[in-house]
Coordinates of C-alpha atoms (C1' of nucleotides) in Angstrom, one line a residue:
Chain A
M15 CA 30.7 7.0 29.5
N16 CA 32.9 5.5 26.8
L17 CA 32.1 2.4 24.9
A18 CA 34.5 0.0 26.6
T19 CA 33.2 1.1 30.0
T20 CA 29.6 0.6 28.8
I21 CA 30.3 -2.9 27.4
H22 CA 32.0 -3.9 30.7
M23 CA 29.1 -2.5 32.7
L24 CA 26.5 -4.4 30.6
Q25 CA 28.5 -7.6 30.7
G26 CA 28.7 -7.3 34.4
R27 CA 24.9 -7.4 34.5
G28 CA 24.7 -10.4 32.1
F29 CA 24.0 -8.5 28.9
R30 CA 25.8 -8.4 25.6
M31 CA 27.0 -5.7 23.3
T32 CA 25.2 -6.4 20.0
T33 CA 25.7 -4.6 16.7
V34 CA 22.4 -2.8 16.9
R35 CA 23.0 -1.8 20.5
R36 CA 26.4 -0.4 19.7
F37 CA 25.1 1.4 16.7
L38 CA 22.2 3.0 18.7
L39 CA 24.5 4.2 21.5
Q40 CA 26.9 5.7 18.9
T41 CA 24.0 7.4 17.1
F42 CA 22.8 9.0 20.4
K43 CA 26.4 10.1 21.0
D44 CA 26.5 11.7 17.5
T45 CA 23.1 13.4 17.7
K46 CA 22.2 16.4 19.6
A47 CA 18.4 16.2 19.4
P48 CA 16.3 13.5 21.2
L49 CA 15.4 10.7 18.8
S50 CA 12.2 8.7 18.5
A51 CA 11.9 5.0 17.6
N52 CA 10.9 6.1 14.1
D53 CA 13.9 8.4 13.8
L54 CA 16.2 5.5 14.7
I55 CA 14.5 3.1 12.3
G56 CA 15.2 5.6 9.5
I57 CA 18.8 6.1 10.6
L58 CA 19.4 2.3 10.8
K59 CA 17.9 1.9 7.3
K60 CA 20.2 4.5 5.9
A61 CA 23.2 2.8 7.5
H62 CA 22.0 -0.5 5.8
L63 CA 21.8 -1.9 9.3
E64 CA 18.1 -2.8 8.9
C65 CA 16.5 -4.4 11.9
N66 CA 13.0 -5.0 13.1
R67 CA 11.2 -2.1 14.7
T68 CA 10.3 -4.4 17.6
T69 CA 14.0 -4.7 18.3
V70 CA 14.3 -0.9 18.3
Y71 CA 11.5 -0.5 20.8
R72 CA 12.9 -3.2 23.0
E73 CA 16.4 -1.7 22.8
L74 CA 15.1 1.7 23.8
T75 CA 13.3 0.2 26.8
F76 CA 16.3 -1.8 27.7
L77 CA 18.7 1.2 27.5
V78 CA 16.4 3.3 29.7
E79 CA 16.3 0.5 32.2
Q80 CA 20.1 0.4 32.2
T81 CA 20.1 4.2 32.7
L82 CA 22.0 4.7 29.5
L83 CA 19.1 6.7 28.0
R84 CA 16.4 8.9 29.4
A85 CA 13.0 9.6 27.9
V86 CA 12.0 13.0 26.8
D87 CA 8.5 14.0 25.8
F88 CA 7.5 16.8 23.4
G89 CA 3.8 16.0 23.5
D90 CA 3.5 15.1 19.9
G91 CA 2.6 11.4 20.5
A92 CA 6.0 9.9 19.9
K93 CA 8.4 9.1 22.8
R94 CA 11.9 10.4 22.3
Y95 CA 15.2 9.5 24.0
E96 CA 18.5 11.1 24.7
L97 CA 21.8 9.9 26.3
A98 CA 21.4 10.0 30.1
G99 CA 24.2 11.2 32.3
G100 CA 24.7 14.6 30.7
E101 CA 24.0 17.8 32.5
H102 CA 20.4 18.3 33.4
H103 CA 18.8 20.5 30.8
H104 CA 15.6 21.5 29.0
H105 CA 14.6 21.9 25.4
F106 CA 13.3 24.5 23.0
I107 CA 11.4 23.0 20.1
C108 CA 10.5 24.9 17.0
S109 CA 6.8 24.5 16.2
N110 CA 7.6 24.9 12.6
C111 CA 10.7 22.9 11.7
K112 CA 10.7 20.8 14.9
A113 CA 14.4 21.6 15.4
V114 CA 15.5 21.1 19.1
S115 CA 17.9 23.2 21.1
D116 CA 19.2 22.4 24.5
V117 CA 18.3 25.0 27.1
N118 CA 20.4 25.5 30.3
L119 CA 18.3 27.6 32.7
K120 CA 20.2 29.9 34.9
N121 CA 17.9 29.7 37.9
D122 CA 17.5 26.2 39.3
L123 CA 14.2 24.6 39.5
E124 CA 15.6 22.4 42.2
Q125 CA 15.1 25.2 44.7
Q126 CA 11.5 25.6 43.5
E127 CA 11.0 21.8 43.9
R128 CA 12.1 22.0 47.6
I129 CA 9.5 24.7 48.2
L130 CA 6.8 22.7 46.3
E131 CA 7.6 19.6 48.3
K132 CA 6.8 21.5 51.5
I133 CA 3.6 23.0 50.1
L134 CA 2.4 19.7 48.7
G135 CA 3.8 17.3 51.3
A136 CA 5.1 15.4 48.3
T137 CA 8.4 14.0 47.1
I138 CA 9.3 15.4 43.7
E139 CA 11.4 13.0 41.7
S140 CA 11.7 14.8 38.4
H141 CA 10.2 17.6 36.2
S142 CA 9.8 18.1 32.5
L143 CA 10.2 21.6 31.0
E144 CA 10.0 22.3 27.3
F145 CA 9.7 25.6 25.5
F146 CA 7.8 25.9 22.2
G147 CA 8.0 28.6 19.6
I148 CA 9.6 29.7 16.3
C149 CA 13.3 29.3 15.9
K150 CA 15.8 31.9 14.5
N151 CA 15.8 30.1 11.1
C152 CA 12.1 29.9 10.6
G153 CA 11.4 33.4 12.1
T154 CA 13.6 35.3 9.7
K155 CA 12.2 33.7 6.6
Chain B
M9 CA -16.6 32.7 31.2
N10 CA -20.2 31.8 32.1
L11 CA -22.4 29.6 30.0
A12 CA -24.6 32.4 28.6
T13 CA -21.5 34.3 27.4
T14 CA -20.0 31.1 25.9
I15 CA -23.2 30.3 24.0
H16 CA -23.3 33.9 22.7
M17 CA -19.7 33.7 21.6
L18 CA -20.1 30.4 19.8
Q19 CA -23.3 31.5 18.1
G20 CA -21.6 34.7 16.9
R21 CA -19.1 32.4 15.2
G22 CA -21.8 30.3 13.7
F23 CA -21.7 27.4 16.1
R24 CA -24.3 25.8 18.3
M25 CA -24.5 24.8 21.9
T26 CA -25.3 21.1 21.9
T27 CA -26.1 18.8 24.8
V28 CA -22.7 17.1 24.7
R29 CA -20.8 20.4 24.3
R30 CA -22.6 21.9 27.3
F31 CA -22.0 18.8 29.3
L32 CA -18.3 18.7 28.5
L33 CA -17.8 22.4 29.4
Q34 CA -19.6 21.8 32.6
T35 CA -17.5 18.8 33.4
F36 CA -14.3 20.7 32.9
K37 CA -15.7 23.5 35.1
D38 CA -16.5 20.9 37.8
T39 CA -13.2 19.0 37.6
K40 CA -9.8 20.2 38.9
A41 CA -7.6 17.7 37.0
P42 CA -7.0 17.7 33.2
L43 CA -9.1 15.1 31.5
S44 CA -8.4 12.8 28.6
A45 CA -10.8 11.7 25.9
N46 CA -11.1 8.4 27.7
D47 CA -11.9 10.1 31.0
L48 CA -14.7 12.0 29.4
I49 CA -16.1 9.0 27.6
G50 CA -16.3 7.4 31.1
I51 CA -17.9 10.4 32.6
L52 CA -20.5 10.7 29.8
K53 CA -21.3 7.1 30.2
K54 CA -21.9 7.4 33.9
A55 CA -24.2 10.4 33.2
H56 CA -26.2 8.2 30.8
L57 CA -25.3 10.7 28.1
E58 CA -23.5 8.2 26.0
C59 CA -22.1 9.5 22.7
N60 CA -19.6 8.2 20.2
R61 CA -15.9 8.6 21.0
T62 CA -15.4 10.3 17.6
T63 CA -17.7 13.1 18.8
V64 CA -15.7 13.5 22.0
Y65 CA -12.4 13.7 20.0
R66 CA -14.0 16.2 17.6
E67 CA -15.5 18.2 20.4
L68 CA -12.1 18.5 22.2
T69 CA -10.4 19.6 19.0
F70 CA -13.2 22.1 18.5
L71 CA -13.1 23.5 22.0
V72 CA -9.3 24.0 21.7
E73 CA -9.8 25.8 18.4
Q74 CA -12.4 28.1 20.1
T75 CA -9.8 28.7 22.9
L76 CA -12.2 27.4 25.5
L77 CA -9.8 24.5 26.3
R78 CA -6.1 24.1 26.4
A79 CA -4.1 20.9 25.9
V80 CA -1.9 19.6 28.6
D81 CA 0.6 16.7 28.3
F82 CA 1.8 14.4 31.0
G83 CA 3.8 12.3 28.6
D84 CA 1.8 9.1 29.1
G85 CA 0.5 8.8 25.6
A86 CA -2.9 10.4 26.2
K87 CA -3.7 14.0 25.5
R88 CA -5.4 15.9 28.3
Y89 CA -7.4 19.1 28.4
E90 CA -8.3 21.7 30.9
L91 CA -10.4 24.9 30.8
A92 CA -8.4 27.7 29.2
G93 CA -8.5 31.3 30.5
G94 CA -7.6 30.5 34.1
E95 CA -4.3 31.6 35.6
H96 CA -1.3 30.2 34.0
H97 CA 0.0 27.3 36.1
H98 CA 1.8 24.0 36.1
H99 CA 1.1 20.5 37.5
F100 CA 2.4 18.0 39.9
I101 CA 1.5 14.4 39.0
C102 CA 1.8 11.5 41.4
S103 CA 3.6 8.7 39.7
N104 CA 1.7 6.3 41.8
C105 CA -1.9 7.3 42.0
K106 CA -1.8 9.8 39.1
A107 CA -3.4 12.5 41.1
V108 CA -2.8 16.0 39.8
S109 CA -2.2 19.2 41.7
D110 CA -2.0 22.6 40.2
V111 CA 1.3 24.3 40.9
N112 CA 1.7 28.1 40.9
L113 CA 5.4 28.9 40.7
K114 CA 6.6 32.0 42.5
N115 CA 9.3 33.0 40.1
D116 CA 8.1 33.7 36.6
L117 CA 9.4 31.7 33.7
E118 CA 8.3 34.6 31.5
Q119 CA 11.5 36.4 32.5
Q120 CA 13.5 33.3 31.6
E121 CA 11.8 33.1 28.3
R122 CA 12.8 36.7 27.4
I123 CA 16.5 35.7 28.2
L124 CA 16.2 32.5 26.2
E125 CA 14.7 34.4 23.2
K126 CA 17.8 36.6 23.1
I127 CA 20.2 33.7 23.4
L128 CA 18.4 31.6 20.7
G129 CA 17.2 34.4 18.5
A130 CA 13.8 32.7 18.7
T131 CA 10.3 33.6 19.6
I132 CA 8.9 31.5 22.5
E133 CA 5.2 31.0 22.4
S134 CA 4.6 28.7 25.3
H135 CA 6.2 26.2 27.7
S136 CA 5.2 23.1 29.4
L137 CA 6.4 22.3 32.9
E138 CA 5.2 19.3 34.9
F139 CA 6.6 17.9 38.1
F140 CA 6.5 14.2 38.9
G141 CA 6.9 12.4 42.2
I142 CA 5.0 10.8 45.0
C143 CA 2.1 12.7 46.6
K144 CA 1.4 13.1 50.3
N145 CA -1.2 10.4 50.3
C146 CA 0.9 7.7 48.6
G147 CA 4.1 8.7 50.5
T148 CA 2.7 8.2 53.9
K149 CA 1.3 4.8 53.3
Chain C
dG1 C1' -32.2 24.3 3.2
dT2 C1' -27.6 25.2 4.3
dA3 C1' -24.3 24.5 7.5
dC4 C1' -23.3 22.2 11.7
dG5 C1' -23.4 17.9 14.5
dT6 C1' -23.3 12.9 15.0
dG7 C1' -22.5 7.8 14.4
dC8 C1' -20.3 4.1 12.4
dA9 C1' -16.7 1.7 10.2
dA10 C1' -12.3 1.8 8.9
dA11 C1' -7.8 3.5 8.8
dC12 C1' -3.9 5.1 11.1
dA13 C1' 0.4 5.8 14.2
dG14 C1' 3.0 4.4 17.9
dT15 C1' 3.9 0.7 20.7
dT16 C1' 3.6 -4.0 23.0
dT17 C1' 3.3 -9.0 23.4
dG18 C1' 3.7 -14.1 22.4
dC19 C1' 6.1 -17.3 20.4
dA20 C1' 9.5 -19.5 17.8
dT21 C1' 14.3 -19.1 16.4
dC22 C1' 19.0 -17.5 16.3
dA23 C1' 23.4 -16.8 18.2
dT24 C1' 26.9 -15.5 21.5
dG25 C1' 29.5 -15.7 25.9
Chain D
dC22 C1' 24.0 -24.9 26.1
dA23 C1' 21.6 -21.5 28.6
dT24 C1' 20.2 -17.1 28.1
dG25 C1' 20.0 -13.0 25.8
dA26 C1' 18.8 -11.0 21.2
dT27 C1' 15.9 -11.0 17.2
dG28 C1' 12.0 -11.4 13.8
dC29 C1' 7.4 -11.9 12.6
dA30 C1' 2.6 -11.6 13.2
dA31 C1' -0.8 -10.0 15.8
dA32 C1' -2.9 -7.3 19.2
dC33 C1' -3.7 -3.0 21.5
dT34 C1' -4.3 2.1 22.6
dG35 C1' -5.2 6.6 21.3
dT36 C1' -6.7 9.1 17.6
dT37 C1' -8.3 10.6 12.8
dT38 C1' -11.0 10.4 8.6
dG39 C1' -14.7 9.5 5.0
dC40 C1' -19.2 9.2 4.4
dA41 C1' -24.0 9.2 5.2
dC42 C1' -27.5 10.8 7.9
dG43 C1' -29.7 13.8 11.1
dT44 C1' -31.0 18.4 13.0
dA45 C1' -30.9 23.0 14.6
dC46 C1' -30.8 27.8 13.2

DNA sequence: GTACGTGCAAACAGTTTGCATCATG
DNA sequence: CATGATGCAAACTGTTTGCACGTAC
């Protein structure tokens, strides 16, 4: 979604496009890896666009509610976020340097989910799949 | 692994089998779902075997180091643990009642991992796959 | 009697909340 | 000028650490 469309959508729902909000969305657009609140606070600081961490947390919650972001969890205690709307994918995280690569699995887990739903009698809404290991860079050193 | 073998293994490494340690291992053996430090503190309390939460955290770290437990992450901010050594499996977590079911996928992700390793030039050591949704119980209410 | 095990207090990281204030459509 | 956005302080949760004391091989 481009910026103008996003602004229009938010205004339609009674919300505003603030400097921080615009900057955060742009940052997510420019960054491939999922970002934590801490990451963003650092990026904001570097851009001399300092704002309170409370604002960052609130902004992240807000953008998830507006389905502009989605939460991603690498199990290291910090919540991470990435732009929603892109192709569904998974991640490979280097245990050493923490670099993140997007992973597009050939076989679809969707099919597995349908089978699981039958077995469990449940409704599966989402799944989270991350791979951990040593990336090319760290492995060849 | 049975208790006697575990005790022998630990003693061989210079460690002891304490009351809390034995109780925790037994609890994990008796429980199907992964348990958090908080869960365990509650269970200990009910068993009138109260001990400091620091001990619980240290015990969990220790048991993971000794490869008797493995960590599991549901992305809700609390680390969970389950007995290691069992068959590799995944989980289905009900978003409503938080009940956990073990999931044994038919197709192996191992094969996917080999392909991924080639693509990324990386070494994949592990993956984490959890499904989220509404369980049978909660769905039919 | 030398490690291991434990308890307690304190620190720590990540996050949330209440309240007052600011500022934009 | 009403409501959304922000800042600040404080609380809160999950977890870790330092230190002293206890205790089992």
